[in-house]
Amino acid sequence: MARFIFTSESVSEGHPDKVCDLISDSILDAYLAQDPTSRVACETLCKSGVVVVAGEITSKGKVDHEAVVRAAIREIGYTDPGEDFNADGVKVYQFLTKQSPNIAQGVNAETSQDHDQGAGDQGMMMGYATDETPEMMPLPILLAHKLTHGLAADRRSGAAKWLRPDAKSQVSVAYENGRPVEITHVLVSTQHAADIDQGTIKDYVARTLVPRELGSWFRPGLKIDVNPTGSFAIGGPTADAGLTGRKIIVDTYGGMGRHGGGAFSGKDPSKVDRSGAYAGRWVAKHVVASGAADRCEVQLAYAIGMAQPVSILVETFGTSHVDPAAIEQAVRSTFDLRPAAIVRDLDLKRPIYKRSAAYGHFGRAGFPWEELNRLDDFKSAVGV
């Protein structure tokens, strides 16, 4: 299409689903800090004054799950004892067992059929990159994350003391001939103190938050909607239930790139839902950064217990500047996409996952899958 409008959303760390993602990743990090070989699949549910953690954990580490849960909730900012959901007042229920030995025998290199670490499950994982932003991320999701992260920063700094942890944003971007040309609409819904008037909230969003976070993409007259229901004083798990892994599009590319369906949070890197998706982003980013294509989507597919991917697909949407077959061949020769190799090359057995639980897993500095450490090798392989 010559012109179209694409919309992406973000949610803050205080959104009920993101509360659950942080709890799950906090438990994962606590185990990895003690035992890098830990196998963790931790799911969380929260509502009102209740937190439920369930899943499978096999580790030499000893973790006080309840203490980790309360610390994560406190870190987000749910500390008001007058609210149903608060760090000190929640009841924590635990339903955790060890990893099934049927799964473990296929994942462990010593017992897998080909004596190499097998994938922890079947499935397909997608990675995506585009040259439309310096971060190689789609503009709509990048700006949506900036807005929710900006809300959190102003809440924590005291710049807007009436802000509360739960929030959502939505950004609509007009594209012409495949390139973003303007922002057409911004939506911000933010939880707030009960005694603040909506006029103050709207003025802050329109005059401070949106111009600051959109930067050069801001323009006078931009359509901005704020708290369309008229009030957002009750939020977080007090208002709505949360579940781990329910914001997979927020976590990735805002819908611009496809998604294989697997969630990330609470899963150790032997689970290809997580490590495979990170590898896909790592590869796609190299393709775009090399100049071989303007856009790239990488699909990896695995079978449980098997090391080699059952398929690798590289799609450049007609934007490649070299033979697409050469790009796929360069991917295969530059990157080892077996689960153990991904974990090794990205150094994923570290407690690095809490920070990924909110504001997206991609397009942010400090994560190994964002590094272009194979760029020279890939350029040489693809001939650019």
Short mmCIF file of C-alpha atoms in Angstrom, two decimals:
data_model
loop_
_atom_site.label_atom_id
_atom_site.label_comp_id
_atom_site.label_asym_id
_atom_site.label_seq_id
_atom_site.Cartn_x
_atom_site.Cartn_y
_atom_site.Cartn_z
CA MET A 1 0.00 0.00 0.00
CA ALA A 2 1.23 3.48 -0.86
CA ARG A 3 -0.11 4.88 2.44
CA PHE A 4 -1.34 3.12 5.55
CA ILE A 5 -1.53 3.72 9.29
CA PHE A 6 -0.02 1.19 11.69
CA THR A 7 -0.65 1.19 15.45
CA SER A 8 1.27 -0.42 18.31
CA GLU A 9 0.74 -0.38 22.06
CA SER A 10 2.89 -0.58 25.17
CA VAL A 11 2.04 -1.22 28.80
CA SER A 12 3.97 -0.13 31.89
CA GLU A 13 5.67 -2.24 34.54
CA GLY A 14 2.61 -1.75 36.74
CA HIS A 15 0.18 -3.34 34.28
CA PRO A 16 -1.10 -6.60 35.84
CA ASP A 17 0.41 -8.80 33.12
CA LYS A 18 3.76 -7.04 33.45
CA VAL A 19 3.68 -7.46 37.23
CA CYS A 20 3.49 -11.19 36.56
CA ASP A 21 6.29 -11.06 33.98
CA LEU A 22 8.57 -9.31 36.45
CA ILE A 23 7.81 -11.80 39.22
CA SER A 24 8.51 -14.74 36.90
CA ASP A 25 11.76 -13.24 35.59
CA SER A 26 12.83 -12.25 39.11
CA ILE A 27 12.48 -15.88 40.22
CA LEU A 28 14.41 -16.97 37.11
CA ASP A 29 17.23 -14.51 37.82
CA ALA A 30 17.40 -15.59 41.47
CA TYR A 31 18.00 -19.19 40.40
CA LEU A 32 20.48 -18.35 37.64
CA ALA A 33 22.49 -16.23 40.09
CA GLN A 34 23.05 -19.35 42.19
CA ASP A 35 23.08 -22.04 39.50
CA PRO A 36 23.55 -21.07 35.83
CA THR A 37 22.32 -24.51 34.74
CA SER A 38 18.93 -24.03 36.39
CA ARG A 39 15.88 -25.15 34.45
CA VAL A 40 13.07 -22.74 35.18
CA ALA A 41 9.56 -22.43 33.78
CA CYS A 42 7.73 -20.15 36.20
CA GLU A 43 4.25 -18.77 35.55
CA THR A 44 2.55 -16.14 37.70
CA LEU A 45 -1.06 -15.07 38.22
CA CYS A 46 -2.07 -12.08 40.30
CA LYS A 47 -5.39 -10.56 41.32
CA SER A 48 -6.35 -8.32 44.23
CA GLY A 49 -4.42 -9.58 47.26
CA VAL A 50 -3.30 -12.90 45.76
CA VAL A 51 -0.22 -14.02 43.82
CA VAL A 52 0.07 -17.57 42.48
CA VAL A 53 3.37 -18.93 41.15
CA ALA A 54 3.33 -22.27 39.36
CA GLY A 55 5.58 -24.26 37.10
CA GLU A 56 8.63 -26.47 36.99
CA ILE A 57 12.05 -25.69 38.47
CA THR A 58 15.09 -27.94 38.68
CA SER A 59 18.11 -26.26 40.24
CA LYS A 60 20.89 -26.55 42.80
CA GLY A 61 19.90 -23.07 43.97
CA LYS A 62 17.69 -22.37 46.97
CA VAL A 63 15.34 -19.42 46.48
CA ASP A 64 12.80 -17.92 48.84
CA HIS A 65 10.06 -17.48 46.27
CA GLU A 66 7.80 -15.46 48.53
CA ALA A 67 10.56 -12.97 49.33
CA VAL A 68 11.32 -12.59 45.62
CA VAL A 69 7.63 -12.02 44.84
CA ARG A 70 7.29 -9.29 47.45
CA ALA A 71 10.52 -7.60 46.36
CA ALA A 72 9.36 -7.49 42.75
CA ILE A 73 6.02 -5.95 43.69
CA ARG A 74 7.78 -3.40 45.88
CA GLU A 75 10.21 -2.55 43.07
CA ILE A 76 7.29 -1.72 40.77
CA GLY A 77 5.77 0.59 43.37
CA TYR A 78 2.74 -1.23 44.75
CA THR A 79 3.39 -0.45 48.41
CA ASP A 80 0.21 1.33 49.55
CA PRO A 81 -1.36 -0.76 52.34
CA GLY A 82 -4.70 0.83 51.50
CA GLU A 83 -4.76 -1.03 48.17
CA ASP A 84 -5.78 -4.68 47.86
CA PHE A 85 -2.56 -5.43 45.98
CA ASN A 86 0.54 -4.36 47.89
CA ALA A 87 3.97 -5.86 48.48
CA ASP A 88 3.56 -6.60 52.16
CA GLY A 89 -0.09 -7.61 52.12
CA VAL A 90 -0.44 -10.11 49.27
CA LYS A 91 -0.87 -13.82 49.92
CA VAL A 92 1.55 -15.94 47.92
CA TYR A 93 0.58 -19.45 46.81
CA GLN A 94 3.19 -21.76 45.29
CA PHE A 95 2.68 -24.72 42.97
CA LEU A 96 6.16 -25.63 41.79
CA THR A 97 7.57 -29.03 40.86
CA LYS A 98 10.71 -30.24 39.05
CA GLN A 99 11.10 -30.40 35.29
CA SER A 100 9.62 -33.55 33.78
CA PRO A 101 12.33 -36.20 33.28
CA ASN A 102 10.84 -36.92 29.84
CA ILE A 103 11.68 -33.35 28.80
CA ALA A 104 15.02 -33.28 30.60
CA GLN A 105 16.32 -36.37 28.81
CA GLY A 106 15.82 -34.67 25.45
CA VAL A 107 17.32 -31.35 26.52
CA ASN A 108 20.39 -32.67 28.32
CA ALA A 109 23.25 -33.33 25.92
CA GLU A 110 24.22 -36.51 27.76
CA THR A 111 20.85 -38.20 27.20
CA SER A 112 19.50 -36.60 24.02
CA GLN A 113 19.28 -38.72 20.88
CA ASP A 114 22.07 -36.89 19.06
CA HIS A 115 24.14 -36.18 22.22
CA ASP A 116 23.74 -32.43 21.79
CA GLN A 117 21.54 -30.13 23.85
CA GLY A 118 18.09 -30.41 22.35
CA ALA A 119 15.39 -27.78 22.16
CA GLY A 120 13.19 -27.62 25.25
CA ASP A 121 10.06 -27.67 23.12
CA GLN A 122 8.85 -27.61 19.55
CA GLY A 123 7.73 -24.41 17.89
CA MET A 124 8.72 -21.51 15.67
CA MET A 125 10.37 -18.29 16.75
CA MET A 126 10.50 -15.02 14.85
CA GLY A 127 13.09 -12.26 14.78
CA TYR A 128 12.69 -8.90 13.05
CA ALA A 129 14.67 -5.77 12.24
CA THR A 130 14.10 -2.67 10.13
CA ASP A 131 16.20 0.32 9.19
CA GLU A 132 13.39 2.82 9.90
CA THR A 133 14.89 3.72 13.32
CA PRO A 134 18.46 3.74 14.69
CA GLU A 135 17.40 0.97 17.09
CA MET A 136 16.32 -1.10 14.06
CA MET A 137 12.83 -1.36 15.54
CA PRO A 138 9.45 -0.43 14.08
CA LEU A 139 8.66 3.17 14.96
CA PRO A 140 5.17 2.60 16.47
CA ILE A 141 6.28 0.18 19.19
CA LEU A 142 9.48 2.12 19.85
CA LEU A 143 7.55 5.33 20.57
CA ALA A 144 4.85 3.54 22.54
CA HIS A 145 7.54 2.13 24.84
CA LYS A 146 9.10 5.56 25.23
CA LEU A 147 5.78 6.94 26.50
CA THR A 148 5.18 4.25 29.14
CA HIS A 149 8.82 4.31 30.22
CA GLY A 150 8.61 8.09 30.47
CA LEU A 151 5.58 7.81 32.74
CA ALA A 152 7.50 5.45 35.02
CA ALA A 153 10.54 7.75 35.08
CA ASP A 154 8.44 10.78 36.06
CA ARG A 155 6.64 8.75 38.74
CA ARG A 156 9.89 7.52 40.26
CA SER A 157 11.63 10.91 40.12
CA GLY A 158 8.67 12.71 41.68
CA ALA A 159 8.23 14.97 38.65
CA ALA A 160 4.57 13.91 38.61
CA LYS A 161 3.89 12.62 42.12
CA TRP A 162 0.28 11.77 41.35
CA LEU A 163 1.23 9.10 38.80
CA ARG A 164 0.66 5.47 39.80
CA PRO A 165 2.28 2.32 38.35
CA ASP A 166 -0.34 1.06 35.88
CA ALA A 167 -0.37 2.65 32.41
CA LYS A 168 -0.84 1.99 28.70
CA SER A 169 0.08 3.86 25.54
CA GLN A 170 -0.76 3.53 21.87
CA VAL A 171 0.90 5.22 18.90
CA SER A 172 -0.43 5.34 15.32
CA VAL A 173 2.08 6.03 12.54
CA ALA A 174 1.35 6.87 8.91
CA TYR A 175 3.57 5.10 6.37
CA GLU A 176 4.06 6.08 2.76
CA ASN A 177 5.81 3.69 0.40
CA GLY A 178 6.95 1.64 3.36
CA ARG A 179 8.50 4.50 5.32
CA PRO A 180 7.08 6.28 8.41
CA VAL A 181 6.17 9.89 7.64
CA GLU A 182 4.12 11.18 10.60
CA ILE A 183 2.41 10.33 13.88
CA THR A 184 -1.36 10.54 13.47
CA HIS A 185 -2.64 9.66 16.95
CA VAL A 186 -1.38 9.08 20.48
CA LEU A 187 -3.32 7.48 23.32
CA VAL A 188 -2.13 7.51 26.93
CA SER A 189 -4.04 5.93 29.82
CA THR A 190 -2.32 6.30 33.16
CA GLN A 191 -3.29 5.36 36.67
CA HIS A 192 -3.30 8.35 39.01
CA ALA A 193 -4.00 9.50 42.55
CA ALA A 194 -7.71 9.76 43.27
CA ASP A 195 -7.54 13.46 44.14
CA ILE A 196 -5.91 14.70 40.92
CA ASP A 197 -8.15 16.26 38.28
CA GLN A 198 -8.16 15.02 34.70
CA GLY A 199 -7.23 18.46 33.37
CA THR A 200 -3.89 18.31 35.15
CA ILE A 201 -3.23 14.83 33.78
CA LYS A 202 -4.10 15.83 30.22
CA ASP A 203 -1.97 18.96 30.41
CA TYR A 204 1.04 16.96 31.63
CA VAL A 205 0.65 14.32 28.90
CA ALA A 206 0.08 16.82 26.07
CA ARG A 207 2.62 19.46 27.10
CA THR A 208 5.37 17.45 28.78
CA LEU A 209 5.29 13.70 28.21
CA VAL A 210 4.36 13.41 24.54
CA PRO A 211 6.59 16.19 23.13
CA ARG A 212 9.55 14.96 25.18
CA GLU A 213 9.24 11.28 24.29
CA LEU A 214 8.25 11.67 20.64
CA GLY A 215 11.07 14.13 20.02
CA SER A 216 11.33 15.09 16.36
CA TRP A 217 8.20 13.07 15.58
CA PHE A 218 6.05 15.42 17.66
CA ARG A 219 4.10 18.08 15.80
CA PRO A 220 1.64 20.78 16.90
CA GLY A 221 -1.94 19.69 16.44
CA LEU A 222 -1.18 16.00 16.96
CA LYS A 223 -4.30 14.15 18.11
CA ILE A 224 -3.73 13.08 21.75
CA ASP A 225 -6.28 11.23 23.88
CA VAL A 226 -5.74 10.85 27.63
CA ASN A 227 -7.65 8.55 30.00
CA PRO A 228 -10.69 8.22 27.71
CA THR A 229 -12.86 6.61 30.44
CA GLY A 230 -12.56 9.79 32.50
CA SER A 231 -10.79 8.26 35.49
CA PHE A 232 -8.08 5.67 36.14
CA ALA A 233 -7.65 5.85 39.91
CA ILE A 234 -8.05 2.09 40.45
CA GLY A 235 -5.48 0.06 38.54
CA GLY A 236 -2.98 -2.77 38.60
CA PRO A 237 -3.94 -6.18 39.97
CA THR A 238 -6.43 -4.52 42.31
CA ALA A 239 -8.55 -3.79 39.23
CA ASP A 240 -7.63 -6.58 36.79
CA ALA A 241 -6.08 -10.03 36.82
CA GLY A 242 -2.59 -10.50 35.41
CA LEU A 243 -0.83 -13.48 33.85
CA THR A 244 2.73 -14.17 32.73
CA GLY A 245 3.24 -14.08 28.97
CA ARG A 246 0.05 -12.34 27.95
CA LYS A 247 1.72 -9.33 26.30
CA ILE A 248 3.82 -11.08 23.68
CA ILE A 249 3.23 -8.46 20.98
CA VAL A 250 4.16 -5.65 23.39
CA ASP A 251 7.28 -7.66 24.23
CA THR A 252 8.40 -7.95 20.61
CA TYR A 253 7.65 -5.79 17.55
CA GLY A 254 4.20 -4.34 18.21
CA GLY A 255 2.65 -6.49 15.51
CA MET A 256 4.90 -5.25 12.71
CA GLY A 257 6.86 -8.51 12.71
CA ARG A 258 5.13 -11.84 13.07
CA HIS A 259 5.18 -13.84 16.31
CA GLY A 260 5.63 -17.56 16.80
CA GLY A 261 3.33 -17.61 19.83
CA GLY A 262 5.74 -18.45 22.66
CA ALA A 263 6.12 -16.16 25.66
CA PHE A 264 9.48 -15.24 27.19
CA SER A 265 9.26 -14.37 30.88
CA GLY A 266 9.99 -16.98 33.53
CA LYS A 267 11.77 -19.32 31.10
CA ASP A 268 15.46 -20.21 31.27
CA PRO A 269 17.40 -20.08 27.97
CA SER A 270 17.14 -23.82 27.31
CA LYS A 271 13.60 -22.95 26.25
CA VAL A 272 13.83 -21.93 22.60
CA ASP A 273 10.66 -19.86 22.98
CA ARG A 274 13.03 -17.38 24.57
CA SER A 275 16.54 -18.08 23.29
CA GLY A 276 15.37 -18.82 19.75
CA ALA A 277 13.47 -15.54 19.56
CA TYR A 278 16.52 -13.70 20.85
CA ALA A 279 18.68 -15.42 18.24
CA GLY A 280 16.21 -14.49 15.52
CA ARG A 281 16.44 -10.82 16.48
CA TRP A 282 20.25 -11.06 16.65
CA VAL A 283 20.40 -12.50 13.13
CA ALA A 284 17.81 -10.13 11.63
CA LYS A 285 19.60 -7.13 13.07
CA HIS A 286 22.86 -8.24 11.44
CA VAL A 287 21.15 -8.58 8.07
CA VAL A 288 19.80 -5.02 8.21
CA ALA A 289 22.92 -3.49 9.77
CA SER A 290 25.06 -5.01 7.03
CA GLY A 291 23.08 -3.18 4.36
CA ALA A 292 22.01 -6.47 2.76
CA ALA A 293 18.32 -5.54 3.27
CA ASP A 294 16.18 -2.73 4.67
CA ARG A 295 13.86 -5.11 6.52
CA CYS A 296 14.40 -8.66 7.67
CA GLU A 297 12.35 -11.32 9.40
CA VAL A 298 13.93 -14.59 10.51
CA GLN A 299 11.93 -17.69 11.36
CA LEU A 300 13.54 -20.53 13.29
CA ALA A 301 11.71 -23.80 13.99
CA TYR A 302 12.69 -26.56 16.39
CA ALA A 303 11.60 -30.04 17.44
CA ILE A 304 11.70 -30.95 21.12
CA GLY A 305 14.87 -32.82 22.04
CA MET A 306 16.64 -32.03 18.75
CA ALA A 307 19.52 -29.59 18.42
CA GLN A 308 19.49 -28.53 14.79
CA PRO A 309 16.64 -26.25 13.71
CA VAL A 310 14.17 -28.07 11.48
CA SER A 311 13.99 -24.93 9.34
CA ILE A 312 15.56 -21.49 8.92
CA LEU A 313 13.72 -18.91 6.82
CA VAL A 314 14.99 -15.42 6.02
CA GLU A 315 12.42 -12.98 4.57
CA THR A 316 13.42 -9.51 3.35
CA PHE A 317 10.07 -8.36 1.89
CA GLY A 318 11.58 -7.33 -1.42
CA THR A 319 14.03 -4.93 0.25
CA SER A 320 17.23 -6.94 -0.23
CA HIS A 321 20.19 -5.35 -2.01
CA VAL A 322 21.87 -8.67 -2.74
CA ASP A 323 20.61 -12.09 -3.80
CA PRO A 324 18.18 -13.28 -1.04
CA ALA A 325 19.62 -16.77 -1.37
CA ALA A 326 23.05 -15.35 -0.53
CA ILE A 327 21.61 -13.73 2.61
CA GLU A 328 20.17 -17.01 3.85
CA GLN A 329 23.40 -18.84 3.10
CA ALA A 330 25.39 -16.17 4.96
CA VAL A 331 23.07 -16.53 7.94
CA ARG A 332 23.65 -20.28 8.01
CA SER A 333 27.42 -19.93 7.74
CA THR A 334 27.78 -17.08 10.28
CA PHE A 335 25.41 -18.19 13.05
CA ASP A 336 25.20 -21.52 14.85
CA LEU A 337 21.52 -21.75 15.77
CA ARG A 338 21.54 -24.90 17.89
CA PRO A 339 20.16 -24.16 21.40
CA ALA A 340 23.48 -24.77 23.18
CA ALA A 341 25.34 -22.57 20.69
CA ILE A 342 22.82 -19.74 21.07
CA VAL A 343 23.15 -19.91 24.87
CA ARG A 344 26.94 -19.94 24.58
CA ASP A 345 27.30 -17.19 21.98
CA LEU A 346 24.83 -14.83 23.68
CA ASP A 347 25.98 -15.80 27.18
CA LEU A 348 22.41 -16.39 28.31
CA LYS A 349 22.99 -18.30 31.56
CA ARG A 350 23.27 -15.04 33.50
CA PRO A 351 20.66 -13.29 35.66
CA ILE A 352 19.88 -10.63 33.03
CA TYR A 353 16.17 -11.12 32.53
CA LYS A 354 14.41 -8.89 35.07
CA ARG A 355 15.19 -5.80 33.00
CA SER A 356 13.52 -7.33 29.97
CA ALA A 357 10.19 -7.85 31.73
CA ALA A 358 8.80 -4.42 30.78
CA TYR A 359 9.24 -1.96 27.87
CA GLY A 360 10.18 -4.60 25.32
CA HIS A 361 12.89 -7.22 24.87
CA PHE A 362 14.27 -5.65 21.71
CA GLY A 363 15.71 -2.33 20.60
CA ARG A 364 17.32 -1.64 24.00
CA ALA A 365 21.03 -1.39 24.69
CA GLY A 366 22.61 -3.76 27.16
CA PHE A 367 21.16 -7.05 25.95
CA PRO A 368 23.52 -9.45 24.11
CA TRP A 369 21.03 -10.18 21.30
CA GLU A 370 21.21 -6.48 20.37
CA GLU A 371 24.98 -6.55 19.81
CA LEU A 372 26.38 -6.58 16.27
CA ASN A 373 29.45 -8.63 17.20
CA ARG A 374 29.35 -10.78 14.04
CA LEU A 375 28.84 -7.92 11.58
CA ASP A 376 32.21 -8.14 9.85
CA ASP A 377 31.88 -11.92 9.48
CA PHE A 378 28.38 -11.59 8.07
CA LYS A 379 29.36 -8.84 5.63
CA SER A 380 32.19 -10.98 4.37
CA ALA A 381 29.91 -14.00 3.99
CA VAL A 382 27.16 -12.11 2.15
CA GLY A 383 29.52 -10.02 0.04
CA VAL A 384 28.61 -6.46 1.00
#
